[in-house]
Amino acid sequence: MNCADIDIITASYAPEGDEGLVKSLALKPQCKECTSLHRAGISIVISFCKRNTKLLSARTQVLTEIHATGFNYQNEDEKVTLSFPSTLQTGTGTLKIDFVGELNDKMKGFYRSKYTTPSGEVRYAAVTQFEATDARRAFPCWDEPAIKATFDISLVVPKDRVALSNMNVIDRKPYPDDENVVEVKFARTPVMSTYLVAFVVGEYDFVETRSKDGVCVRVYTPVGKAEQGKFALEVAAKTLPFYKDYFNVPYPLPKIDLIAIADFAAGAMENWGLVTYRETALLIDPKNSCSSSRQWVALVVGHELAHQWFGNLVTMEWWTHLWLNEGFASWIEYLCVDHCFPEYDIWTQFVSADYTRAQELDALDNSHPIEVSVGHPSEVDEIFDAISYSKGASVIRMLHDYIGDKDFKKGMNMYLTKFQQKNAATEDLWESLENASGKPIAAVMNTWTKQMGFPLIYVESEQVEDDRLLRLSQRKFCASGPYAGEDCPQWMVPITISTSEDPNHAKLKILMDKPEMNVVLKNVKPDQWVKLNLGTVGFYRTQYSSAMLESLLPGIRDLSLPPVDRLGLQNDLFSLARAGIVSTVEVLKVMEAFVNEPNYTVWSDLSCNLGILSTLLSHTDFYEEIQEFVKDVFSPIGERLGWDPKPGEGHLDALLRGLVLGKLGKAGHKATLEEARRRFKDHVEGKQILSADLRSPVYLTVLKHGDGTTLDIMLKLHKQADMQEEKNRIERVLGATLSPELIQKVLTFALSEEVRPQDTVSVIGGVAGGSKHGRKAAWKFIKDNWEELYNRYQGGFLISRLIKLSVEGFAVDKMAAEVKAFFESHPAPSAERTIQQCCENILLNAAWLKRDAESIHQHLLQRKASPPTA
């Protein structure tokens, strides 16, 4: 079905609550294909020029005016069919539609975003968020990624407001009917999908520069905060040329704007030429932003600018291929940040932040393949998850390693060049990479994208004279234990093998394309260790024979294993313990081998796993014993680091110090608690302001071991904070408080006007993760306030996140049944899969507790009786 020339001529907005914010808007998309016309939710007048459209049985002559006699709304499918009294003539025509809607408060479609001026006055900006299926809330359109168009956009707005859209301004003139407004006209866009259209009207300052390729780059900030846009500006100006060189395809627009939006559901959105961000994902205060915030901004800017090519220039054909957009951008953002900030050691952090997170989710029975069928629009939100993003990024990273950078870049250029301004499917990418590399890319990658899960590689070794014989076998890794099904899925697994002779380079690379395989490593001495998955790049877990594991442990203690391999070894073991394949006690013993560990990311992963174990054991009467273990593990590194930066320290030292002090403080380490209280008092009194990197651990420590006065001081600091980063920092730790009365106070605060709508989720989630009582209170609070919470987020992905953070820490079978029953009577369609995953996790936690609690308790008691020597 083909259709051309949709002209949206004018659009009159009737905003709710802030009259006159947007007077009118005009769009002219020149459409290529259509399937359906969707009802919009905003007041607009529109005209479409079309030809040969079956929806309208269109046979239109340009000069004949025919009034539609019927509007058939299919609300469930978000479609409308128009009927005409006579047969429409073949040719080109114009369709005009009057329609009415509102400038909503749901952070979807065309919505209003509340902000406070420097003088304290509450005002609203008008902003858009169209991905995945919300352009139809702003104007009638064929709202599907494959139906691309060019857009001519005009905004009629108050003359004292900034008006932005995807393209540069080409005309700005007084509006005839009102001297207080102006009409702003933007250049025509390239051919693009509706979900990437954007417009913003509000009050903003900006900083600007030009990239070395001559592209105008601007970062728009709240008024008076232009200084906070400079870091993102610097990153963006470096990033555009990096991607242009990497893809060997120039950035196709004359400008790119990055803008901080106050009320914003996602982290950021890659609208072509006008990228929208949460304030915390874009703004950096040189004095008050911590190191982790700078790193986060760099990654998010890198991610969204990658989409300008991969997603915007070439767009996925349908939402089934969403992972192509998000998985690729989630991988290349790290490549970009590594280029801009090599001191971040960002690829090691990738393993902890994305790779292990994806494996945790993908081991569940209720996971899903990377490529997942999407029918109804409500199903799209479900797949914005760790599979599409983090597993997608991880298999791209594995593929890049398998192909090699040179052929990968060549294949990417072929793909982007062939499909620019068009749509593509996963198979199209595989074809380009296969042509560039000569390797069986489709055959290999289909095993990773079309079936869910990943393999566990079991390996044992035997010395045969001067060589080492390895016996490998693969089975699907399941969070519930060894795979018990009859037809076990198989993967084509790129496997790398290293030895202690050269731990940083692969001695052998193979493609494991069968269930079992024998491999001979030549010239490996009996005293040398052998390790699979160099760099923790392959998306699989490894289970070593006892002898092989024993030989690897000294490499942890003496650091001869590279950091990312130390991390991977520990994480694999921990996951095997959660699944009941090895004993948790064995993992605790391995954790103690990390006593000399200097690497931030390795500690971060250790900390995360000990946090999971602590949450599990909060359901027992020996929770304090695991806290003692945490203190024993983290005390030596805490003492080495101290509280204050030393000369020559850098980004990673700052991250490590914050992590370690927070862990020790939360566990009640006496010296850490005392120093945190002293520094907090000085901070509050203005004697010595805490450095940004120390605020989170100090706030967490004093709240965890504080009282109502401490909470009141924290809420006062929150109210006084001018920067959203500081407000979020406080919101995330409020749940650490232990008193039932104070927990209730925090939950009430979460829904107050003091907390931005998108941040309510992290406050409630913080309560659920803070303590056993907090978990119960948060769940009750969600049930009691479900209608308000569900209406607030309109069933978007924030609802999924709220549910996940709030219930997955339970470890009693009956809680899984209770959660399931509640959502059966309170449906949340876009969170359906998340609810199933949470119930599965609760049952897995309960099984883990029954299986290992007693042996863990005995081990911790034995340690206390005879402490290990370092």
PDB file of N, CA and C in Angstrom, residues 7-15 22-28 40 42-47 97-101 110 138-140 152-157 175 183 199:
ATOM      1  N   ASP A   7      -0.264  16.428   4.418  1.00  0.00           N
ATOM      2  CA  ASP A   7      -0.021  17.812   4.827  1.00  0.00           C
ATOM      3  C   ASP A   7      -0.837  18.134   6.069  1.00  0.00           C
ATOM      4  N   ILE A   8      -0.174  18.286   7.190  1.00  0.00           N
ATOM      5  CA  ILE A   8      -0.868  18.760   8.380  1.00  0.00           C
ATOM      6  C   ILE A   8      -0.724  20.275   8.359  1.00  0.00           C
ATOM      7  N   ILE A   9      -1.823  20.961   8.097  1.00  0.00           N
ATOM      8  CA  ILE A   9      -1.708  22.383   7.806  1.00  0.00           C
ATOM      9  C   ILE A   9      -1.676  23.221   9.071  1.00  0.00           C
ATOM     10  N   THR A  10      -2.605  23.023   9.983  1.00  0.00           N
ATOM     11  CA  THR A  10      -2.530  23.796  11.212  1.00  0.00           C
ATOM     12  C   THR A  10      -3.026  22.987  12.381  1.00  0.00           C
ATOM     13  N   ALA A  11      -2.593  23.355  13.571  1.00  0.00           N
ATOM     14  CA  ALA A  11      -2.978  22.607  14.754  1.00  0.00           C
ATOM     15  C   ALA A  11      -3.171  23.557  15.909  1.00  0.00           C
ATOM     16  N   SER A  12      -4.374  23.700  16.396  1.00  0.00           N
ATOM     17  CA  SER A  12      -4.643  24.626  17.495  1.00  0.00           C
ATOM     18  C   SER A  12      -4.683  23.859  18.811  1.00  0.00           C
ATOM     19  N   TYR A  13      -3.819  24.236  19.736  1.00  0.00           N
ATOM     20  CA  TYR A  13      -3.729  23.512  20.994  1.00  0.00           C
ATOM     21  C   TYR A  13      -4.553  24.173  22.077  1.00  0.00           C
ATOM     22  N   ALA A  14      -5.239  23.370  22.857  1.00  0.00           N
ATOM     23  CA  ALA A  14      -5.976  23.853  24.018  1.00  0.00           C
ATOM     24  C   ALA A  14      -5.360  23.216  25.250  1.00  0.00           C
ATOM     25  N   PRO A  15      -4.231  23.755  25.714  1.00  0.00           N
ATOM     26  CA  PRO A  15      -3.544  23.119  26.830  1.00  0.00           C
ATOM     27  C   PRO A  15      -4.338  23.201  28.111  1.00  0.00           C
ATOM     28  N   VAL A  22       1.095  26.923  24.027  1.00  0.00           N
ATOM     29  CA  VAL A  22       1.293  26.663  22.599  1.00  0.00           C
ATOM     30  C   VAL A  22       0.034  27.114  21.886  1.00  0.00           C
ATOM     31  N   LYS A  23       0.148  28.113  21.057  1.00  0.00           N
ATOM     32  CA  LYS A  23      -1.023  28.642  20.361  1.00  0.00           C
ATOM     33  C   LYS A  23      -1.429  27.701  19.232  1.00  0.00           C
ATOM     34  N   SER A  24      -0.469  27.344  18.409  1.00  0.00           N
ATOM     35  CA  SER A  24      -0.783  26.397  17.341  1.00  0.00           C
ATOM     36  C   SER A  24       0.488  25.762  16.820  1.00  0.00           C
ATOM     37  N   LEU A  25       0.270  24.711  16.056  1.00  0.00           N
ATOM     38  CA  LEU A  25       1.399  23.970  15.516  1.00  0.00           C
ATOM     39  C   LEU A  25       1.044  23.514  14.115  1.00  0.00           C
ATOM     40  N   ALA A  26       1.974  23.600  13.218  1.00  0.00           N
ATOM     41  CA  ALA A  26       1.703  23.091  11.867  1.00  0.00           C
ATOM     42  C   ALA A  26       2.773  22.101  11.467  1.00  0.00           C
ATOM     43  N   LEU A  27       2.331  20.967  10.930  1.00  0.00           N
ATOM     44  CA  LEU A  27       3.244  19.925  10.494  1.00  0.00           C
ATOM     45  C   LEU A  27       2.892  19.540   9.068  1.00  0.00           C
ATOM     46  N   LYS A  28       3.880  19.242   8.265  1.00  0.00           N
ATOM     47  CA  LYS A  28       3.605  18.728   6.929  1.00  0.00           C
ATOM     48  C   LYS A  28       4.450  17.491   6.678  1.00  0.00           C
ATOM     49  N   ALA A  40      -5.836  10.979  17.432  1.00  0.00           N
ATOM     50  CA  ALA A  40      -4.858  11.681  18.254  1.00  0.00           C
ATOM     51  C   ALA A  40      -5.519  12.251  19.488  1.00  0.00           C
ATOM     52  N   ILE A  42      -4.837  15.536  20.830  1.00  0.00           N
ATOM     53  CA  ILE A  42      -4.478  16.952  20.999  1.00  0.00           C
ATOM     54  C   ILE A  42      -5.314  17.760  20.011  1.00  0.00           C
ATOM     55  N   SER A  43      -5.594  18.996  20.342  1.00  0.00           N
ATOM     56  CA  SER A  43      -6.445  19.807  19.462  1.00  0.00           C
ATOM     57  C   SER A  43      -5.649  20.306  18.262  1.00  0.00           C
ATOM     58  N   ILE A  44      -5.986  19.809  17.079  1.00  0.00           N
ATOM     59  CA  ILE A  44      -5.215  20.093  15.867  1.00  0.00           C
ATOM     60  C   ILE A  44      -6.141  20.116  14.654  1.00  0.00           C
ATOM     61  N   VAL A  45      -5.823  20.936  13.677  1.00  0.00           N
ATOM     62  CA  VAL A  45      -6.481  20.823  12.368  1.00  0.00           C
ATOM     63  C   VAL A  45      -5.431  20.309  11.391  1.00  0.00           C
ATOM     64  N   ILE A  46      -5.813  19.322  10.599  1.00  0.00           N
ATOM     65  CA  ILE A  46      -4.812  18.624   9.795  1.00  0.00           C
ATOM     66  C   ILE A  46      -5.302  18.426   8.367  1.00  0.00           C
ATOM     67  N   SER A  47      -4.413  18.475   7.420  1.00  0.00           N
ATOM     68  CA  SER A  47      -4.816  18.043   6.083  1.00  0.00           C
ATOM     69  C   SER A  47      -3.789  17.079   5.525  1.00  0.00           C
ATOM     70  N   ILE A  97      -8.722  17.203   8.908  1.00  0.00           N
ATOM     71  CA  ILE A  97      -9.371  16.647  10.102  1.00  0.00           C
ATOM     72  C   ILE A  97      -9.290  17.657  11.239  1.00  0.00           C
ATOM     73  N   ASP A  98     -10.419  17.936  11.873  1.00  0.00           N
ATOM     74  CA  ASP A  98     -10.407  18.683  13.142  1.00  0.00           C
ATOM     75  C   ASP A  98     -10.431  17.661  14.270  1.00  0.00           C
ATOM     76  N   PHE A  99      -9.586  17.851  15.254  1.00  0.00           N
ATOM     77  CA  PHE A  99      -9.591  16.914  16.380  1.00  0.00           C
ATOM     78  C   PHE A  99      -9.169  17.631  17.649  1.00  0.00           C
ATOM     79  N   VAL A 100      -9.569  17.083  18.769  1.00  0.00           N
ATOM     80  CA  VAL A 100      -9.401  17.755  20.054  1.00  0.00           C
ATOM     81  C   VAL A 100      -8.690  16.828  21.038  1.00  0.00           C
ATOM     82  N   GLY A 101      -7.834  17.425  21.865  1.00  0.00           N
ATOM     83  CA  GLY A 101      -7.158  16.652  22.897  1.00  0.00           C
ATOM     84  C   GLY A 101      -6.676  17.569  23.991  1.00  0.00           C
ATOM     85  N   PHE A 110       2.228  14.645  23.632  1.00  0.00           N
ATOM     86  CA  PHE A 110       2.532  16.075  23.822  1.00  0.00           C
ATOM     87  C   PHE A 110       2.055  16.411  25.236  1.00  0.00           C
ATOM     88  N   ALA A 138      -0.512  13.240  19.757  1.00  0.00           N
ATOM     89  CA  ALA A 138      -0.281  14.637  19.403  1.00  0.00           C
ATOM     90  C   ALA A 138      -0.928  15.020  18.077  1.00  0.00           C
ATOM     91  N   PHE A 139      -0.927  14.103  17.116  1.00  0.00           N
ATOM     92  CA  PHE A 139      -1.559  14.395  15.819  1.00  0.00           C
ATOM     93  C   PHE A 139      -1.891  13.089  15.119  1.00  0.00           C
ATOM     94  N   PRO A 140      -2.973  13.071  14.315  1.00  0.00           N
ATOM     95  CA  PRO A 140      -3.314  11.845  13.576  1.00  0.00           C
ATOM     96  C   PRO A 140      -2.179  11.472  12.632  1.00  0.00           C
ATOM     97  N   ASP A 152       7.356  19.210   7.812  1.00  0.00           N
ATOM     98  CA  ASP A 152       7.521  20.661   7.907  1.00  0.00           C
ATOM     99  C   ASP A 152       6.774  21.091   9.164  1.00  0.00           C
ATOM    100  N   ILE A 153       7.479  21.640  10.117  1.00  0.00           N
ATOM    101  CA  ILE A 153       6.880  21.956  11.415  1.00  0.00           C
ATOM    102  C   ILE A 153       6.929  23.459  11.682  1.00  0.00           C
ATOM    103  N   SER A 154       5.786  24.016  12.094  1.00  0.00           N
ATOM    104  CA  SER A 154       5.725  25.409  12.544  1.00  0.00           C
ATOM    105  C   SER A 154       5.073  25.437  13.919  1.00  0.00           C
ATOM    106  N   LEU A 155       5.579  26.265  14.804  1.00  0.00           N
ATOM    107  CA  LEU A 155       5.011  26.438  16.140  1.00  0.00           C
ATOM    108  C   LEU A 155       4.619  27.891  16.330  1.00  0.00           C
ATOM    109  N   VAL A 156       3.421  28.130  16.824  1.00  0.00           N
ATOM    110  CA  VAL A 156       2.990  29.482  17.174  1.00  0.00           C
ATOM    111  C   VAL A 156       2.959  29.547  18.693  1.00  0.00           C
ATOM    112  N   VAL A 157       3.863  30.369  19.259  1.00  0.00           N
ATOM    113  CA  VAL A 157       4.137  30.293  20.702  1.00  0.00           C
ATOM    114  C   VAL A 157       4.303  31.694  21.293  1.00  0.00           C
ATOM    115  N   TYR A 175       2.868  36.927  14.921  1.00  0.00           N
ATOM    116  CA  TYR A 175       1.607  36.273  14.588  1.00  0.00           C
ATOM    117  C   TYR A 175       0.543  37.349  14.397  1.00  0.00           C
ATOM    118  N   GLU A 183       5.251  33.132  15.220  1.00  0.00           N
ATOM    119  CA  GLU A 183       5.224  31.865  14.491  1.00  0.00           C
ATOM    120  C   GLU A 183       6.658  31.488  14.134  1.00  0.00           C
ATOM    121  N   PHE A 199       8.952  18.383  19.534  1.00  0.00           N
ATOM    122  CA  PHE A 199       8.933  19.826  19.694  1.00  0.00           C
ATOM    123  C   PHE A 199       8.869  20.165  21.176  1.00  0.00           C
TER     124      PHE A 199
END
